[in-house]
Amino acid sequence: MAHQFTDAEFEKEVLQSDVPVIVDFWAEWCGPCRMIGPIIEELGNEYAGKAKVGKVNVDENPQITTQFGIRNIPTVLYFKGGQLVDKHVGAASKRVFEEKLQKLL
Amino acid sequence: MIDWNDKRLQQFGYLGLRAKQIVEGFITGLHKSPFHGFSVEFSEHRQYNSGESTRFIDWKLFARSEKLFIKRFEEETNLRCRLIIDGSASMLFPNDTNKPLELQSKYNFAVFIAAVLMIIFRQQRDAVGLSLINKDIDTHTSAKSTFIHHQFLMSILQKHLDKVKKESEPETLLVPALHQIAERIHRRSMVIILSDLLDAAHSPDAILDALQHLRHNGNEVIIFHTLDKKLEENFEFDNAPHKFIDLENKSIIKIRPAEVREIYKKNFEKLMNEIRSKSPKYGVDYYEADINSGLEGVLLPFFARRRV
């Protein structure tokens, strides 16, 4: 199950996390975001314990959205040790997201 | 009932007809293309910047939420596919002329699989290119989606079916040919290889390296490993003394199958398992194309898996 990150807990949940974190920036009204939604959920289940997988609703969390300069959605950011290490913009297949995640483990 | 072995029928583009019959048998009715996978046209929303063209603004979204966003599309949605067929001498096994044409040899089987796939690509208006390996790269066409190009490829396949049977080159080397093709594919494609993956001069690791080269250029790689499982893997020959001829270097040995069966099976399995088990690690989609399963038996699981 993917976490829902918010402005308030982003620092603690993502930047201070011990394991790699994937964050999917999305919105209700965005079709491509809904397409990759289930993929992100699946990755959350499959990598439970090894990596943290979560989502940020850009309408409800403007602070982190601006902080990372998210102008396109869906955008998926990859963090390791509190650092932004990779980024993917736009919809893609599960393999694409998984390959990037594998590199961080 | 059509007799597909009828010589008169074979003159009139047997390959195309038979492939079409198979396609109509099980592909018609599939609403979604089994190949597109996740290739969506509309891939993301981008914030609108003042001054930009208003052409791609998502007006429905604006009406609902008063947000100005631009719809971004994938550069290209149609698939580009390259079919690679191994025409080495070992592909001529088992050369059983009593069977229907498509099951007479691994090579024929591979050509028919390619023809079926080509018909599906044509229906989807996808671009297809063909590479035939026979000693060196015998044919390497461009990838196009026009009807005439598809017809042209089908005629090449038909001609090759007869040609390879007569003059297959003994020294075909799969590995260097795959490396060369990898260098020659300039645009990202789906690469489908039909081969028995037997290359006497190279180890399974060298074959996997060549596949990785293809993958490395951003292509999706699918392998149809053509084999006659009954004879090649299980070595099901009766116990009378047999003469085995190496189709590639023509050397001959006389043995009783039962005497070597166990050791042969063990070695063959080891060789093949190496490729089977390592394929997923290299990001290669592996499918077994056992000639005994028939065309439907090989293609149905493939389509079922691609549709997921």
Coordinates of N, CA, C and O in Angstrom, one line a residue, chain A residues 32 35-40 42-43 74 76 78 88-101, chain B residues 35-40 43 74 188 215 220 306 308:
Chain A
P32 N -3.2 10.6 -16.9 CA -2.0 9.7 -16.9 C -1.6 9.3 -15.4 O -1.0 8.3 -15.2
M35 N -3.4 6.4 -14.5 CA -2.9 5.2 -15.1 C -1.8 4.6 -14.3 O -1.6 3.4 -14.2
I36 N -0.9 5.5 -13.8 CA 0.3 4.9 -13.1 C 0.0 4.6 -11.7 O 0.8 3.9 -11.0
G37 N -1.1 5.1 -11.2 CA -1.5 4.9 -9.8 C -1.4 3.5 -9.3 O -0.7 3.1 -8.4
P38 N -2.1 2.5 -10.1 CA -2.0 1.1 -9.6 C -0.6 0.6 -9.7 O -0.3 -0.3 -8.8
I39 N 0.2 1.1 -10.6 CA 1.6 0.6 -10.6 C 2.4 1.0 -9.4 O 3.1 0.2 -8.8
I40 N 2.2 2.2 -9.0 CA 2.8 2.7 -7.8 C 2.3 1.9 -6.5 O 3.1 1.5 -5.7
E42 N 1.3 -1.2 -6.6 CA 1.9 -2.5 -6.7 C 3.3 -2.5 -6.2 O 3.7 -3.4 -5.4
L43 N 4.1 -1.5 -6.6 CA 5.5 -1.4 -6.2 C 5.5 -1.2 -4.6 O 6.4 -1.8 -4.0
P74 N 2.1 13.2 -14.2 CA 2.8 12.6 -13.1 C 4.3 12.8 -13.1 O 4.9 12.7 -14.2
V76 N 7.6 11.3 -10.9 CA 8.0 10.4 -9.9 C 9.5 10.7 -9.5 O 10.4 10.7 -10.3
Y78 N 12.8 10.0 -7.0 CA 13.5 8.9 -6.2 C 14.5 9.5 -5.2 O 15.3 10.2 -5.6
H88 N 11.4 10.8 -12.9 CA 10.8 10.4 -14.2 C 9.5 11.2 -14.4 O 8.7 11.3 -13.5
V89 N 9.4 11.8 -15.5 CA 8.2 12.6 -15.8 C 7.4 11.9 -16.8 O 7.9 11.4 -17.9
G90 N 6.1 11.8 -16.6 CA 5.1 11.2 -17.5 C 4.8 9.8 -17.2 O 5.5 9.1 -16.4
A91 N 3.8 9.3 -17.9 CA 3.4 7.9 -17.6 C 4.4 6.9 -18.3 O 5.0 7.3 -19.3
A92 N 4.6 5.8 -17.7 CA 5.5 4.8 -18.3 C 5.0 3.4 -17.8 O 4.1 3.3 -16.9
S93 N 5.7 2.4 -18.3 CA 5.3 1.0 -17.8 C 6.0 0.7 -16.5 O 6.9 1.4 -16.0
K94 N 5.5 -0.3 -15.8 CA 6.0 -0.7 -14.5 C 7.5 -1.0 -14.5 O 8.2 -0.6 -13.6
R95 N 7.9 -1.6 -15.6 CA 9.3 -1.9 -15.8 C 10.2 -0.7 -15.6 O 11.3 -0.8 -15.0
V96 N 9.8 0.4 -16.2 CA 10.6 1.6 -16.1 C 10.8 2.1 -14.7 O 11.9 2.4 -14.2
F97 N 9.7 2.1 -13.9 CA 9.8 2.6 -12.5 C 10.6 1.6 -11.7 O 11.4 1.9 -10.8
E98 N 10.3 0.3 -12.0 CA 11.0 -0.8 -11.2 C 12.5 -0.8 -11.4 O 13.3 -0.9 -10.5
E99 N 12.9 -0.6 -12.7 CA 14.3 -0.6 -13.0 C 15.1 0.5 -12.2 O 16.2 0.4 -11.7
K100 N 14.4 1.7 -12.2 CA 15.0 2.8 -11.4 C 15.1 2.5 -9.9 O 16.1 2.8 -9.3
L101 N 14.1 1.9 -9.4 CA 14.0 1.6 -8.0 C 15.1 0.5 -7.7 O 15.8 0.7 -6.7
Chain B
F35 N 0.4 -5.7 -28.3 CA 1.7 -5.2 -28.3 C 1.9 -3.8 -27.7 O 3.0 -3.5 -27.3
H36 N 0.9 -3.0 -27.7 CA 1.1 -1.6 -27.2 C 1.5 -1.5 -25.8 O 2.2 -0.6 -25.4
G37 N 1.1 -2.5 -25.0 CA 1.5 -2.5 -23.6 C 1.1 -1.2 -23.0 O -0.1 -0.9 -22.8
F38 N 2.0 -0.4 -22.6 CA 1.7 0.9 -21.9 C 1.9 2.1 -22.8 O 2.0 3.2 -22.3
S39 N 2.0 1.9 -24.1 CA 2.3 3.0 -25.0 C 1.1 3.9 -25.1 O 0.3 3.7 -26.0
V40 N 0.9 4.8 -24.2 CA -0.3 5.7 -24.2 C 0.0 6.9 -25.0 O 1.1 7.4 -25.0
S43 N 0.5 11.3 -22.2 CA 1.4 10.8 -21.1 C 1.5 11.7 -19.9 O 1.8 11.2 -18.9
E74 N 2.8 11.5 -26.3 CA 4.0 10.7 -26.6 C 4.4 11.1 -28.0 O 3.5 11.3 -28.9
R188 N 14.4 3.3 -31.4 CA 14.0 2.3 -30.4 C 12.9 1.4 -31.0 O 11.9 1.9 -31.5
R215 N 19.4 -4.7 -26.0 CA 18.6 -4.1 -24.9 C 19.1 -2.7 -24.6 O 18.4 -1.8 -24.3
E220 N 13.1 -3.2 -26.8 CA 12.6 -4.3 -26.0 C 12.9 -5.5 -26.7 O 12.7 -5.6 -28.0
R306 N 1.2 -11.0 -23.3 CA 1.4 -9.6 -23.7 C 0.2 -8.7 -23.4 O 0.3 -7.5 -23.3
V308 N -1.6 -8.7 -20.7 CA -1.7 -8.4 -19.2 C -1.3 -7.0 -19.0 O -0.3 -6.6 -19.5

